[in-house]
CSV table of C-alpha atoms in Angstrom, one decimal:
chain,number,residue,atom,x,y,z
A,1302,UNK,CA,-77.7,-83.6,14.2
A,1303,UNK,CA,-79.4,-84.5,11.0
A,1304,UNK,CA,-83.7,-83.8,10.6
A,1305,UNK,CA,-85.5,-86.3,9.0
A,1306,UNK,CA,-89.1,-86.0,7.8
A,1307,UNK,CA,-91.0,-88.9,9.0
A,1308,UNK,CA,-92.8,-90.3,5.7
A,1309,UNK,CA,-91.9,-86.4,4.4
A,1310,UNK,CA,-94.7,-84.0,6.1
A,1311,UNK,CA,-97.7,-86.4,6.9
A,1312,UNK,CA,-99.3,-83.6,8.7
A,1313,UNK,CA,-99.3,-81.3,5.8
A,1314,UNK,CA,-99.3,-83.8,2.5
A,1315,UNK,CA,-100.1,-87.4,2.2
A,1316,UNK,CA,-97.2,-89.3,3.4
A,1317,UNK,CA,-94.3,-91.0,1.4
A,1318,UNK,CA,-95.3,-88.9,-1.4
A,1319,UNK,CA,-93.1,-86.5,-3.5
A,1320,UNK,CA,-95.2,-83.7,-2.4
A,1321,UNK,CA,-94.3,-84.5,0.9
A,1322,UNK,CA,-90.9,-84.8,0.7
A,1323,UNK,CA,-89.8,-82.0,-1.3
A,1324,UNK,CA,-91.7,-80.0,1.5
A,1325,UNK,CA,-89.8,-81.1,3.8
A,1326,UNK,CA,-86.7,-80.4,2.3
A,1327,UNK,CA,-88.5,-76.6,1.7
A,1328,UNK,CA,-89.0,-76.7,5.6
A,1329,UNK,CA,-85.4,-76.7,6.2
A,1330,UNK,CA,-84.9,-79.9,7.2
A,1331,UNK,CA,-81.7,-82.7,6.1
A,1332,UNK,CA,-84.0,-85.5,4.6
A,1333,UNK,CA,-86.7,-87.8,4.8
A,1334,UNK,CA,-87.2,-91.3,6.1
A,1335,UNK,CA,-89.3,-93.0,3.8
A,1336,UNK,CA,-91.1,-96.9,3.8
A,1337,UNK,CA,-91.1,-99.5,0.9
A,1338,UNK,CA,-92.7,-103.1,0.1
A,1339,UNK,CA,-92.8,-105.0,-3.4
A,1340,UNK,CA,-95.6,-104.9,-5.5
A,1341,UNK,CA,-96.7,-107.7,-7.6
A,1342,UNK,CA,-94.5,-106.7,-10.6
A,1343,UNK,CA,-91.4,-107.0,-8.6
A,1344,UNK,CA,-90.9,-103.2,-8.2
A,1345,UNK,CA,-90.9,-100.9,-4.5
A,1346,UNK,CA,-93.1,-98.7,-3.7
A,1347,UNK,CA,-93.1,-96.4,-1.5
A,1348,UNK,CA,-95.7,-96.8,1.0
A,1349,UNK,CA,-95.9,-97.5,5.2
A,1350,UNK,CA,-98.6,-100.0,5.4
A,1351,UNK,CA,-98.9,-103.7,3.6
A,1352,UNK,CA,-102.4,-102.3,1.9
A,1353,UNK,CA,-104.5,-99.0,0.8
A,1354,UNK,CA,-107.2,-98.0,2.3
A,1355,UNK,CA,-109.6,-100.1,0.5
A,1356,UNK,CA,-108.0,-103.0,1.9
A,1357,UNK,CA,-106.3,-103.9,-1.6
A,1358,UNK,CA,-102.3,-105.4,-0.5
A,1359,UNK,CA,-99.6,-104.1,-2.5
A,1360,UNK,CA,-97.6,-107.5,-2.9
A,1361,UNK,CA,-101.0,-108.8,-5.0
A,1362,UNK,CA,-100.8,-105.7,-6.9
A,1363,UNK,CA,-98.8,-104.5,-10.1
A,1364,UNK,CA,-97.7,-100.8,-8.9
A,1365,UNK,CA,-100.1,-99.5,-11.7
A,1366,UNK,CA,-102.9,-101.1,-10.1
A,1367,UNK,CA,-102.4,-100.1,-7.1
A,1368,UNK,CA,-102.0,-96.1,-8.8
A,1369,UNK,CA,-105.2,-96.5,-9.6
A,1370,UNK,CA,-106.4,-95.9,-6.6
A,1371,UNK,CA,-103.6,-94.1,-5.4
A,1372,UNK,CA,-101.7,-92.0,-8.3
A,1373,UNK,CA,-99.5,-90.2,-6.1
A,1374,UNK,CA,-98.2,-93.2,-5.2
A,1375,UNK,CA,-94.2,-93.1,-6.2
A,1376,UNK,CA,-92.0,-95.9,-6.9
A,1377,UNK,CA,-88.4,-96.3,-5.0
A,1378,UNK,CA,-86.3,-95.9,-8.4
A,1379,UNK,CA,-88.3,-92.3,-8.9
A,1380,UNK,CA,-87.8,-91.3,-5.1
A,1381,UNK,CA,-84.0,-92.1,-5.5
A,1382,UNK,CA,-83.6,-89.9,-9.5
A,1383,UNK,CA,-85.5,-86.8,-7.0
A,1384,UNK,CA,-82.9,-87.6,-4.2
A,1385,UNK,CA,-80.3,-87.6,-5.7
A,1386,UNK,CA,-80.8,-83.9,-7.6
A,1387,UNK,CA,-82.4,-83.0,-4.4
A,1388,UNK,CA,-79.0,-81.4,-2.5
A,1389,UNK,CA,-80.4,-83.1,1.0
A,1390,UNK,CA,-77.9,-84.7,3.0
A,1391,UNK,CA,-79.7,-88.4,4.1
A,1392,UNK,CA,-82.1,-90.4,2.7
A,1393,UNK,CA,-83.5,-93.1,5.4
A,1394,UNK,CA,-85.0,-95.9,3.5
A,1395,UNK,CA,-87.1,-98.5,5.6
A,1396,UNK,CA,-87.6,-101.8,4.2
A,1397,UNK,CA,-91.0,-103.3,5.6
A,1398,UNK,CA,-91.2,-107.3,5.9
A,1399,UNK,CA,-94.1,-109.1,7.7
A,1400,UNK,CA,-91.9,-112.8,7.4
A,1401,UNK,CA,-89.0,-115.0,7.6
A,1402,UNK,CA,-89.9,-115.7,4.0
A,1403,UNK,CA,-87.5,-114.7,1.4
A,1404,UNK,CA,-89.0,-113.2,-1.1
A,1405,UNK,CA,-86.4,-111.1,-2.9
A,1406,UNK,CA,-87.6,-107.6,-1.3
A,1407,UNK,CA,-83.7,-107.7,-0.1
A,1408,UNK,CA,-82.4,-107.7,-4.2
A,1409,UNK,CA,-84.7,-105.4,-5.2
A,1410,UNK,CA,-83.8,-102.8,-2.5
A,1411,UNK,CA,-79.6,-103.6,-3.4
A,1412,UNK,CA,-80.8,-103.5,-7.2
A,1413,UNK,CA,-82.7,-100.0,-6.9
A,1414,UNK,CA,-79.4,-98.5,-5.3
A,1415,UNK,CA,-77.2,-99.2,-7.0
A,1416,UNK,CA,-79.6,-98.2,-10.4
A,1417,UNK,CA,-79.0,-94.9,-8.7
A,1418,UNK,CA,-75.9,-94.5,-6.9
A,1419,UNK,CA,-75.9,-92.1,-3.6
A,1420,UNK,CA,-72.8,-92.6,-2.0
A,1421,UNK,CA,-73.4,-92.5,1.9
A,1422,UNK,CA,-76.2,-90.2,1.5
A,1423,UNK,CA,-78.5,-93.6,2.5
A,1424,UNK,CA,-79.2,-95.6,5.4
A,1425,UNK,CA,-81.5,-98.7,4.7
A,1426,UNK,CA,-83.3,-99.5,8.3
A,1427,UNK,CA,-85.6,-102.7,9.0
A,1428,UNK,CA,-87.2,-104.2,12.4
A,1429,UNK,CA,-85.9,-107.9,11.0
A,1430,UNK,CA,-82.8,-108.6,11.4
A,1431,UNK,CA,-82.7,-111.2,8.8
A,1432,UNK,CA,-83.4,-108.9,6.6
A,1433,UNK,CA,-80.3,-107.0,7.6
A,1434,UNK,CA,-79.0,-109.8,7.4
A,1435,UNK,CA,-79.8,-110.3,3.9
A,1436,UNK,CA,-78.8,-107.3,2.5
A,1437,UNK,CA,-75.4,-107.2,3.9
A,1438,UNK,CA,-74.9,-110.3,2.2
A,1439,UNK,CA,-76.1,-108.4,-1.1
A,1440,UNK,CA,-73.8,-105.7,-0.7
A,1441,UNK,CA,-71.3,-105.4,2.4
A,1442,UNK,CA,-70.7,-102.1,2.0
A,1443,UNK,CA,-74.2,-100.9,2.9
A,1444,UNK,CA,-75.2,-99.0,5.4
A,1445,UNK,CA,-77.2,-100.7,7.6
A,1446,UNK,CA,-79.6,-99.3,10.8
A,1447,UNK,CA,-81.5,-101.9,13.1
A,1448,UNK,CA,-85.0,-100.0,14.2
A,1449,UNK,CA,-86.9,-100.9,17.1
A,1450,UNK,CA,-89.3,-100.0,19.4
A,1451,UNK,CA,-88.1,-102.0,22.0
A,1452,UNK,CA,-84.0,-102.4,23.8
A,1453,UNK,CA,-81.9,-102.2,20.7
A,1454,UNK,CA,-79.9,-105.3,22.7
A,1455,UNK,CA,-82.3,-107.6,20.3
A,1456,UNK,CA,-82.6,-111.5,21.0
A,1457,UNK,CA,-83.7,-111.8,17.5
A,1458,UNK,CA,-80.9,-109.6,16.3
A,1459,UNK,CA,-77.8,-111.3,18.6
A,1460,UNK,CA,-79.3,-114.9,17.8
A,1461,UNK,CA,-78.1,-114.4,13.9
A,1462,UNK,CA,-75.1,-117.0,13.4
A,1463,UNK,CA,-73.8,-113.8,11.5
A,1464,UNK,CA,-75.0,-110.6,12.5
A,1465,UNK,CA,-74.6,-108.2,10.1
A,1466,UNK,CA,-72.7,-105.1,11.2
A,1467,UNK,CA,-74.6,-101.6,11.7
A,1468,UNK,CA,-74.1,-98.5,10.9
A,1469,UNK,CA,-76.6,-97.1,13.0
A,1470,UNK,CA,-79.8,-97.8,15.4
A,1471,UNK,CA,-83.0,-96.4,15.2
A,1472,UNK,CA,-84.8,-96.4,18.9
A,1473,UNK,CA,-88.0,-95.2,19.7
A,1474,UNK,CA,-87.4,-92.2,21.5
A,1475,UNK,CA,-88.5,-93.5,24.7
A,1476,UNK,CA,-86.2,-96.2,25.0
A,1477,UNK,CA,-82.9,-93.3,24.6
A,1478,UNK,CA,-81.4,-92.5,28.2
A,1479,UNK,CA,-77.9,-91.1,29.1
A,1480,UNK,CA,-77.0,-95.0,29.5
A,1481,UNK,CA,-78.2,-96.1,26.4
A,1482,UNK,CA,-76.7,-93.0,24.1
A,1483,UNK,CA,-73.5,-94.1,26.1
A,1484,UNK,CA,-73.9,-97.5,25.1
A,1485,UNK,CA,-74.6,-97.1,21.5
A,1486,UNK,CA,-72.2,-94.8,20.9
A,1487,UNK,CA,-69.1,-96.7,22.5
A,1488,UNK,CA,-70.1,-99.5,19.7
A,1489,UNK,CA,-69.5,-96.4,16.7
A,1490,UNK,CA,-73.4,-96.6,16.1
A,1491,UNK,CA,-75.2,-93.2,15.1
A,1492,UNK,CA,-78.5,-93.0,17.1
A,1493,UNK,CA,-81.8,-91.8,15.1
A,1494,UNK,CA,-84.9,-91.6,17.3
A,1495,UNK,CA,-88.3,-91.6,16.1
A,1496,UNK,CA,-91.1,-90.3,15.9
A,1497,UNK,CA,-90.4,-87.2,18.0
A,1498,UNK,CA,-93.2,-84.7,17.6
A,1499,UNK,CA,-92.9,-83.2,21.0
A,1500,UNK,CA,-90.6,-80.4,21.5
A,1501,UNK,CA,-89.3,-81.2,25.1
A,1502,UNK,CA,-88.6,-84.2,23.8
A,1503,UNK,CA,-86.7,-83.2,20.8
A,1504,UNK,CA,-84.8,-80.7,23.2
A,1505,UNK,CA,-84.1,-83.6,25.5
A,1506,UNK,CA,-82.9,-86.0,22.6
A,1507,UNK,CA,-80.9,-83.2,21.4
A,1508,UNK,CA,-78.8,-82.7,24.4
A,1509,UNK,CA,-78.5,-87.0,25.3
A,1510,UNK,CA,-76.9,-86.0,21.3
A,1511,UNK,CA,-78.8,-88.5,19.1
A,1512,UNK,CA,-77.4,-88.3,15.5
A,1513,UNK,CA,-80.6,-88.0,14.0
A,1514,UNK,CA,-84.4,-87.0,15.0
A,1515,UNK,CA,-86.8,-88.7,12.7
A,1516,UNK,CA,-90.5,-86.4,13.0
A,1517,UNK,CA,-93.8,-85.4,11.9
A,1518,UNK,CA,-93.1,-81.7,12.2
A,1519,UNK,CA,-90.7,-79.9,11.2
A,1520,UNK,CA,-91.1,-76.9,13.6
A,1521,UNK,CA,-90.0,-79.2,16.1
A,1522,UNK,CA,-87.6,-80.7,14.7
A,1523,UNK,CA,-85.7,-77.5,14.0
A,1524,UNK,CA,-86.5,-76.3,17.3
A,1525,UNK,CA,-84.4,-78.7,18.9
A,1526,UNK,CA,-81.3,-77.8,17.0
A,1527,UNK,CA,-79.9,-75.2,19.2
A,1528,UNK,CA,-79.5,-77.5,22.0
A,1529,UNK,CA,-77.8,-79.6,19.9
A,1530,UNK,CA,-75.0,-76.8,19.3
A,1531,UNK,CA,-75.2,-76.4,22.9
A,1532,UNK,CA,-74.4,-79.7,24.1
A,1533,UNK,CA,-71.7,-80.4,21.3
A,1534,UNK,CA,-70.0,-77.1,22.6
């Protein structure tokens, strides 16, 4: 069962931030899950929301700009060069889009990677399934995880004329039951819940035998670990 800092250690440095991830790393866990958008200049950054806290929207923004106001913010290419001397074993990479619209987010994302190869030490995750969609058509071989918050059994997702195919899912961890695990699991998908800051919860996610717990807090997250052994044995 791999650990994966949600947005590195957001309750102990500012998220999606260098800092942040080597901590968690330092914490003992397996990786980080990070987020990334285009800026203005047709570059990724790394960075959850569409805006910063001043309101100012990264996709009007050179990256530059926007480190202005934020100069911790990193850049996809740099988190990939730390990666990839990092020794961690998964990097979970979530590709935020707001629209149908393509506006070559997909490309850059391919591009990025394979700038810096990794191997299967990355999973690229998205809530649009066109997008998915899009960047199997970039590059087949890339591993691919649907996220939602909802049934994984997505209308949006099954409506595709191709749906592209996945490598894993990634479930809020209130929608993962016995029957679901079983589910998922008889279709080859690895299961990564998120956001799972509770410890009972992470113990129960643990022994259902999700892949992957995606937290806040790394305490927790390695708590549950043991009851992963258990249930595997």
């Amino acid at each position: 069962m791999l650990l994966l800092g949600h947005r590195g250690t957001p309750r102990l440095h500012p998220e999606n931030t260098l800092a942040g991830f080597r901590a968690a790393l330092e914490a003992g866990l397996h990786g980080v899950e990070i987020d990334v958008q285009p800026t203005s200049d047709g570059q990724l950054a790394v960075h959850h929301d569409p805006h910063l806290t001043s309101g100012r929207r990264l996709r009007e923004h050179t990256l530059e700009e926007l480190r202005l106001e934020k100069p911790d913010l990193p850049s996809l290419p740099e988190v990939l060069r730390w990666f990839a001397g990092s020794g961690a074993a998964l990097l979970n990479v979530e590709l935020k889009n707001e629209t149908d619209r393509n506006d070559g987010r997909e490309a850059l994302l391919v591009q990025a990677l394979r700038d810096v190869p990794l191997g299967g030490r990355v999973v690229v995750s998205c809530f649009h399934p066109l997008s998915l969609q899009r960047l199997h058509a970039l590059d087949p071989e890339l591993r691919l995880g649907y996220l939602t918050s909802d049934h994984p059994a997505s209308k949006e997702l099954q409506a595709l004329a191709a749906p592209p195919p996945l490598y894993s899912v990634h479930p809020h961890f209130s929608t993962v039951t016995s029957e679901t695990m079983q589910a998922w699991h008889a279709r080859g998908l690895k299961v990564f819940a998120w956001t799972v800051n509770d410890p009972l919860e992470a113990q129960r996610l643990a022994e259902l035998g999700v892949d992957g717990l995606i937290g806040d807090l790394p305490d927790v997250l390695r708590g549950a670990a043991p009851h992963a052994a258990t249930a595997a044995r």
